[in-house]
PDB file of C-alpha atoms in Angstrom:
ATOM      1  CA  ASN A   1       4.137  18.944   3.523  1.00 45.00           C
ATOM      2  CA  ALA A   2       5.641  19.272   0.033  1.00 53.00           C
ATOM      3  CA  PRO A   3       6.424  15.526  -0.393  1.00 55.00           C
ATOM      4  CA  LEU A   4       2.947  14.604   0.852  1.00 49.00           C
ATOM      5  CA  GLY A   5       1.353  17.156  -1.471  1.00 55.00           C
ATOM      6  CA  ASP A   6       3.402  15.884  -4.408  1.00 59.00           C
ATOM      7  CA  ALA A   7       2.458  12.283  -3.627  1.00 53.00           C
ATOM      8  CA  LEU A   8      -1.242  13.105  -3.369  1.00 52.00           C
ATOM      9  CA  SER A   9      -1.058  15.131  -6.563  1.00 59.00           C
ATOM     10  CA  GLY A  10       0.571  12.163  -8.309  1.00 58.00           C
ATOM     11  CA  MET A  11      -2.173   9.828  -7.096  1.00 53.00           C
ATOM     12  CA  ILE A  12      -4.870  12.211  -8.330  1.00 53.00           C
ATOM     13  CA  ASP A  13      -3.150  12.489 -11.723  1.00 59.00           C
ATOM     14  CA  ALA A  14      -2.930   8.685 -11.949  1.00 54.00           C
ATOM     15  CA  MET A  15      -6.660   8.383 -11.237  1.00 51.00           C
ATOM     16  CA  ARG A  16      -7.484  11.046 -13.825  1.00 52.00           C
ATOM     17  CA  ASN A  17      -5.302   9.283 -16.407  1.00 54.00           C
ATOM     18  CA  ALA A  18      -7.015   5.986 -15.595  1.00 48.00           C
ATOM     19  CA  GLN A  19     -10.418   7.551 -16.175  1.00 45.00           C
ATOM     20  CA  VAL A  20      -9.378   9.142 -19.476  1.00 43.00           C
ATOM     21  CA  ARG A  21      -7.668   6.014 -20.789  1.00 44.00           C
ATOM     22  CA  SER A  22     -10.473   3.723 -19.659  1.00 42.00           C
ATOM     23  CA  ARG A  23     -12.742   5.485 -22.162  1.00 43.00           C
ATOM     24  CA  ASP A  24     -10.696   4.006 -25.011  1.00 46.00           C
ATOM     25  CA  PRO A  25     -13.431   2.284 -27.072  1.00 47.00           C
ATOM     26  CA  GLU A  26     -11.124  -0.455 -28.351  1.00 52.00           C
ATOM     27  CA  ASN A  27      -9.899  -1.923 -25.029  1.00 49.00           C
ATOM     28  CA  THR A  28     -12.151  -0.427 -22.375  1.00 48.00           C
ATOM     29  CA  HIS A  29     -12.676  -3.524 -20.204  1.00 51.00           C
ATOM     30  CA  ILE A  30      -9.093  -4.771 -20.287  1.00 48.00           C
ATOM     31  CA  TRP A  31      -7.637  -1.309 -19.744  1.00 45.00           C
ATOM     32  CA  GLU A  32      -9.904  -0.656 -16.772  1.00 51.00           C
ATOM     33  CA  GLU A  33      -8.837  -3.908 -15.121  1.00 47.00           C
ATOM     34  CA  ILE A  34      -5.127  -3.290 -15.723  1.00 48.00           C
ATOM     35  CA  MET A  35      -5.492   0.250 -14.447  1.00 52.00           C
ATOM     36  CA  ASP A  36      -7.181  -1.104 -11.341  1.00 86.00           C
ATOM     37  CA  THR A  37      -4.063  -3.111 -10.544  1.00 91.00           C
ATOM     38  CA  LYS A  38      -1.788  -0.242 -11.495  1.00 91.00           C
ATOM     39  CA  LEU A  39      -3.822   2.176  -9.395  1.00 93.00           C
ATOM     40  CA  TYR A  40      -3.791  -0.217  -6.423  1.00 94.00           C
ATOM     41  CA  LEU A  41      -0.012  -0.598  -6.676  1.00 95.00           C
ATOM     42  CA  THR A  42       0.362   3.190  -6.911  1.00 95.00           C
ATOM     43  CA  ILE A  43      -1.741   3.736  -3.798  1.00 95.00           C
ATOM     44  CA  ALA A  44      -0.005   0.916  -1.898  1.00 96.00           C
ATOM     45  CA  ALA A  45       3.402   2.310  -2.866  1.00 97.00           C
ATOM     46  CA  VAL A  46       2.578   5.858  -1.798  1.00 96.00           C
ATOM     47  CA  VAL A  47       1.098   4.703   1.526  1.00 96.00           C
ATOM     48  CA  ALA A  48       4.097   2.467   2.282  1.00 96.00           C
ATOM     49  CA  ILE A  49       6.650   5.103   1.278  1.00 97.00           C
ATOM     50  CA  LEU A  50       4.991   7.880   3.296  1.00 96.00           C
ATOM     51  CA  TYR A  51       4.648   5.695   6.402  1.00 94.00           C
ATOM     52  CA  GLY A  52       8.173   4.392   5.861  1.00 96.00           C
ATOM     53  CA  ILE A  53       9.675   7.868   5.693  1.00 96.00           C
ATOM     54  CA  ALA A  54       7.749   8.880   8.798  1.00 94.00           C
ATOM     55  CA  PHE A  55       8.857   5.828  10.786  1.00 93.00           C
ATOM     56  CA  VAL A  56      12.496   6.385   9.784  1.00 95.00           C
ATOM     57  CA  LEU A  57      12.578  10.151  10.402  1.00 95.00           C
ATOM     58  CA  ILE A  58      10.108  10.757  13.247  1.00 93.00           C
ATOM     59  CA  PRO A  59       9.643   7.426  15.056  1.00 91.00           C
ATOM     60  CA  GLY A  60       9.215   9.101  18.458  1.00 88.00           C
ATOM     61  CA  GLN A  61       6.313  11.257  17.304  1.00 89.00           C
ATOM     62  CA  LEU A  62       4.587   8.279  15.690  1.00 87.00           C
ATOM     63  CA  GLY A  63       5.110   6.286  18.874  1.00 85.00           C
ATOM     64  CA  ASP A  64       3.410   9.071  20.795  1.00 86.00           C
ATOM     65  CA  MET A  65       0.431   8.935  18.407  1.00 86.00           C
ATOM     66  CA  TYR A  66       0.041   5.195  18.993  1.00 84.00           C
ATOM     67  CA  GLY A  67       0.490   5.491  22.742  1.00 82.00           C
ATOM     68  CA  ILE A  68       3.934   3.896  22.945  1.00 80.00           C
ATOM     69  CA  ALA A  69       5.929   5.077  25.976  1.00 75.00           C
ATOM     70  CA  PRO A  70       8.399   7.762  24.879  1.00 74.00           C
ATOM     71  CA  GLY A  71      12.152   7.591  25.234  1.00 74.00           C
ATOM     72  CA  GLN A  72      12.673   3.863  24.682  1.00 78.00           C
ATOM     73  CA  PRO A  73      15.701   3.647  22.362  1.00 83.00           C
ATOM     74  CA  ASN A  74      14.953   0.042  21.384  1.00 84.00           C
ATOM     75  CA  ALA A  75      11.371   0.948  20.421  1.00 84.00           C
ATOM     76  CA  ILE A  76      12.609   3.874  18.341  1.00 88.00           C
ATOM     77  CA  LEU A  77      15.198   1.674  16.619  1.00 90.00           C
ATOM     78  CA  ASN A  78      12.583  -1.005  15.882  1.00 89.00           C
ATOM     79  CA  ALA A  79      10.253   1.643  14.465  1.00 90.00           C
ATOM     80  CA  GLN A  80      13.049   2.806  12.165  1.00 93.00           C
ATOM     81  CA  PHE A  81      13.686  -0.773  11.000  1.00 94.00           C
ATOM     82  CA  PHE A  82       9.942  -1.074  10.344  1.00 93.00           C
ATOM     83  CA  GLY A  83      10.123   2.162   8.363  1.00 95.00           C
ATOM     84  CA  SER A  84      12.982   0.838   6.246  1.00 96.00           C
ATOM     85  CA  ALA A  85      10.953  -2.304   5.472  1.00 96.00           C
ATOM     86  CA  LEU A  86       7.978  -0.148   4.486  1.00 96.00           C
ATOM     87  CA  LEU A  87      10.220   1.857   2.169  1.00 97.00           C
ATOM     88  CA  GLU A  88      11.362  -1.373   0.527  1.00 97.00           C
ATOM     89  CA  ILE A  89       7.762  -2.552   0.094  1.00 96.00           C
ATOM     90  CA  GLY A  90       6.759   0.824  -1.314  1.00 97.00           C
ATOM     91  CA  VAL A  91       9.569   0.902  -3.862  1.00 97.00           C
ATOM     92  CA  VAL A  92       8.787  -2.654  -5.023  1.00 97.00           C
ATOM     93  CA  ALA A  93       5.101  -1.785  -5.405  1.00 97.00           C
ATOM     94  CA  TRP A  94       6.001   1.413  -7.264  1.00 97.00           C
ATOM     95  CA  PHE A  95       8.108  -0.423  -9.840  1.00 96.00           C
ATOM     96  CA  ALA A  96       5.647  -3.331 -10.042  1.00 95.00           C
ATOM     97  CA  ARG A  97       3.102  -0.924 -11.527  1.00 93.00           C
ATOM     98  CA  GLU A  98       4.945  -1.240 -14.829  1.00 93.00           C
ATOM     99  CA  PHE A  99       5.409  -5.036 -14.840  1.00 93.00           C
ATOM    100  CA  LYS A 100       3.976  -6.631 -17.974  1.00 90.00           C
ATOM    101  CA  GLU A 101       4.227 -10.266 -16.860  1.00 91.00           C
ATOM    102  CA  TRP A 102       1.304 -11.519 -14.773  1.00 91.00           C
ATOM    103  CA  LEU A 103       3.509 -13.868 -12.722  1.00 92.00           C
ATOM    104  CA  ALA A 104       5.616 -10.928 -11.542  1.00 94.00           C
ATOM    105  CA  VAL A 105       2.545  -8.828 -10.675  1.00 94.00           C
ATOM    106  CA  ARG A 106       0.956 -11.850  -8.988  1.00 94.00           C
ATOM    107  CA  ALA A 107       4.055 -12.393  -6.841  1.00 95.00           C
ATOM    108  CA  VAL A 108       3.972  -8.792  -5.626  1.00 96.00           C
ATOM    109  CA  LEU A 109       0.227  -9.018  -4.905  1.00 96.00           C
ATOM    110  CA  ILE A 110       0.606 -12.297  -2.993  1.00 96.00           C
ATOM    111  CA  GLY A 111       3.409 -10.721  -0.968  1.00 96.00           C
ATOM    112  CA  ALA A 112       1.097  -7.802  -0.221  1.00 96.00           C
ATOM    113  CA  VAL A 113      -1.695 -10.146   0.905  1.00 97.00           C
ATOM    114  CA  VAL A 114       0.645 -12.042   3.241  1.00 97.00           C
ATOM    115  CA  GLY A 115       2.119  -8.835   4.660  1.00 96.00           C
ATOM    116  CA  ASP A 116      -1.283  -7.209   5.123  1.00 96.00           C
ATOM    117  CA  VAL A 117      -2.777 -10.269   6.848  1.00 97.00           C
ATOM    118  CA  VAL A 118       0.173 -10.693   9.214  1.00 97.00           C
ATOM    119  CA  GLY A 119       0.605  -6.956   9.848  1.00 95.00           C
ATOM    120  CA  GLY A 120      -3.119  -6.497  10.392  1.00 96.00           C
ATOM    121  CA  ALA A 121      -3.288  -9.443  12.801  1.00 96.00           C
ATOM    122  CA  ILE A 122      -0.323  -8.154  14.813  1.00 96.00           C
ATOM    123  CA  ASN A 123      -1.875  -4.710  14.879  1.00 94.00           C
ATOM    124  CA  ILE A 124      -5.233  -6.044  16.095  1.00 96.00           C
ATOM    125  CA  TRP A 125      -3.479  -8.056  18.805  1.00 96.00           C
ATOM    126  CA  ALA A 126      -1.382  -5.065  19.914  1.00 92.00           C
ATOM    127  CA  THR A 127      -4.383  -2.748  20.018  1.00 93.00           C
ATOM    128  CA  THR A 128      -6.663  -5.163  21.861  1.00 94.00           C
ATOM    129  CA  HIS A 129      -3.909  -5.924  24.415  1.00 94.00           C
ATOM    130  CA  GLY A 130      -3.247  -2.272  25.183  1.00 90.00           C
ATOM    131  CA  LEU A 131       0.134  -2.002  23.461  1.00 88.00           C
ATOM    132  CA  PHE A 132      -1.346   0.641  21.145  1.00 88.00           C
ATOM    133  CA  ASN A 133      -3.987   3.181  22.025  1.00 89.00           C
ATOM    134  CA  SER A 134      -7.191   3.481  20.010  1.00 89.00           C
ATOM    135  CA  PHE A 135      -5.220   5.109  17.187  1.00 88.00           C
ATOM    136  CA  GLY A 136      -3.954   1.595  16.450  1.00 89.00           C
ATOM    137  CA  TRP A 137      -7.309   0.865  14.833  1.00 93.00           C
ATOM    138  CA  SER A 138      -6.479   3.330  12.063  1.00 92.00           C
ATOM    139  CA  SER A 139      -3.608   1.078  11.022  1.00 92.00           C
ATOM    140  CA  VAL A 140      -5.926  -1.932  11.064  1.00 94.00           C
ATOM    141  CA  ILE A 141      -8.166  -0.066   8.624  1.00 95.00           C
ATOM    142  CA  VAL A 142      -5.197   0.718   6.356  1.00 94.00           C
ATOM    143  CA  TYR A 143      -4.112  -2.937   6.400  1.00 95.00           C
ATOM    144  CA  ALA A 144      -7.679  -4.091   5.674  1.00 95.00           C
ATOM    145  CA  LEU A 145      -8.140  -1.709   2.750  1.00 94.00           C
ATOM    146  CA  LEU A 146      -4.789  -2.655   1.229  1.00 95.00           C
ATOM    147  CA  LEU A 147      -5.625  -6.337   1.718  1.00 95.00           C
ATOM    148  CA  LEU A 148      -8.976  -5.938  -0.040  1.00 94.00           C
ATOM    149  CA  GLY A 149      -7.296  -4.083  -2.905  1.00 93.00           C
ATOM    150  CA  ALA A 150      -4.634  -6.757  -3.367  1.00 94.00           C
ATOM    151  CA  LEU A 151      -7.203  -9.570  -3.279  1.00 94.00           C
ATOM    152  CA  TYR A 152      -9.406  -7.722  -5.757  1.00 93.00           C
ATOM    153  CA  CYS A 153      -6.480  -7.320  -8.149  1.00 92.00           C
ATOM    154  CA  LEU A 154      -5.440 -10.962  -7.758  1.00 92.00           C
ATOM    155  CA  PHE A 155      -8.887 -12.184  -8.743  1.00 89.00           C
ATOM    156  CA  THR A 156      -9.887  -9.631 -11.396  1.00 86.00           C
ATOM    157  CA  ASP A 157      -6.756  -8.712 -13.376  1.00 75.00           C
ATOM    158  CA  PRO A 158      -7.326 -10.069 -16.910  1.00 71.00           C
ATOM    159  CA  ARG A 159      -3.646 -10.987 -17.289  1.00 72.00           C
ATOM    160  CA  ARG A 160      -4.129 -13.823 -14.781  1.00 67.00           C
ATOM    161  CA  THR A 161      -5.840 -15.955 -17.440  1.00 67.00           C
ATOM    162  CA  ALA A 162      -3.501 -15.003 -20.261  1.00 58.00           C
TER     163      ALA A 162
END
């Protein structure tokens, strides 16, 4: 629980800092938009890292939650590979929060859109075909929210026109 608590505390601090800094009378609009992208990348990173750690360390328990038959070594191994990919995505998103160049931020956001669309589609297919139980819909919601956030940032970040 300590890593989860620390991560949530960090997200809350980031949101508080965004609110305080967005009141800067000189650059309010631009700062709010940049903080939106930074906040999205922070949230995406924390979500990916937490899921990644869970899939690497407790793949069997997560499989149980999603209704995957227990004791399949290949399923557990694949879940751990998935977890390692999520960790990679989370670390990239975490460091992308500090990118100053729009093209670099844009590349990370486009990668997020592609990953969220494909991952969400696979998840919908798996859930509707009985490979996941109804808990699979929670992942669809996570993918959809992350997709909406990435698209919002792609189309509203002021650096895109600079």
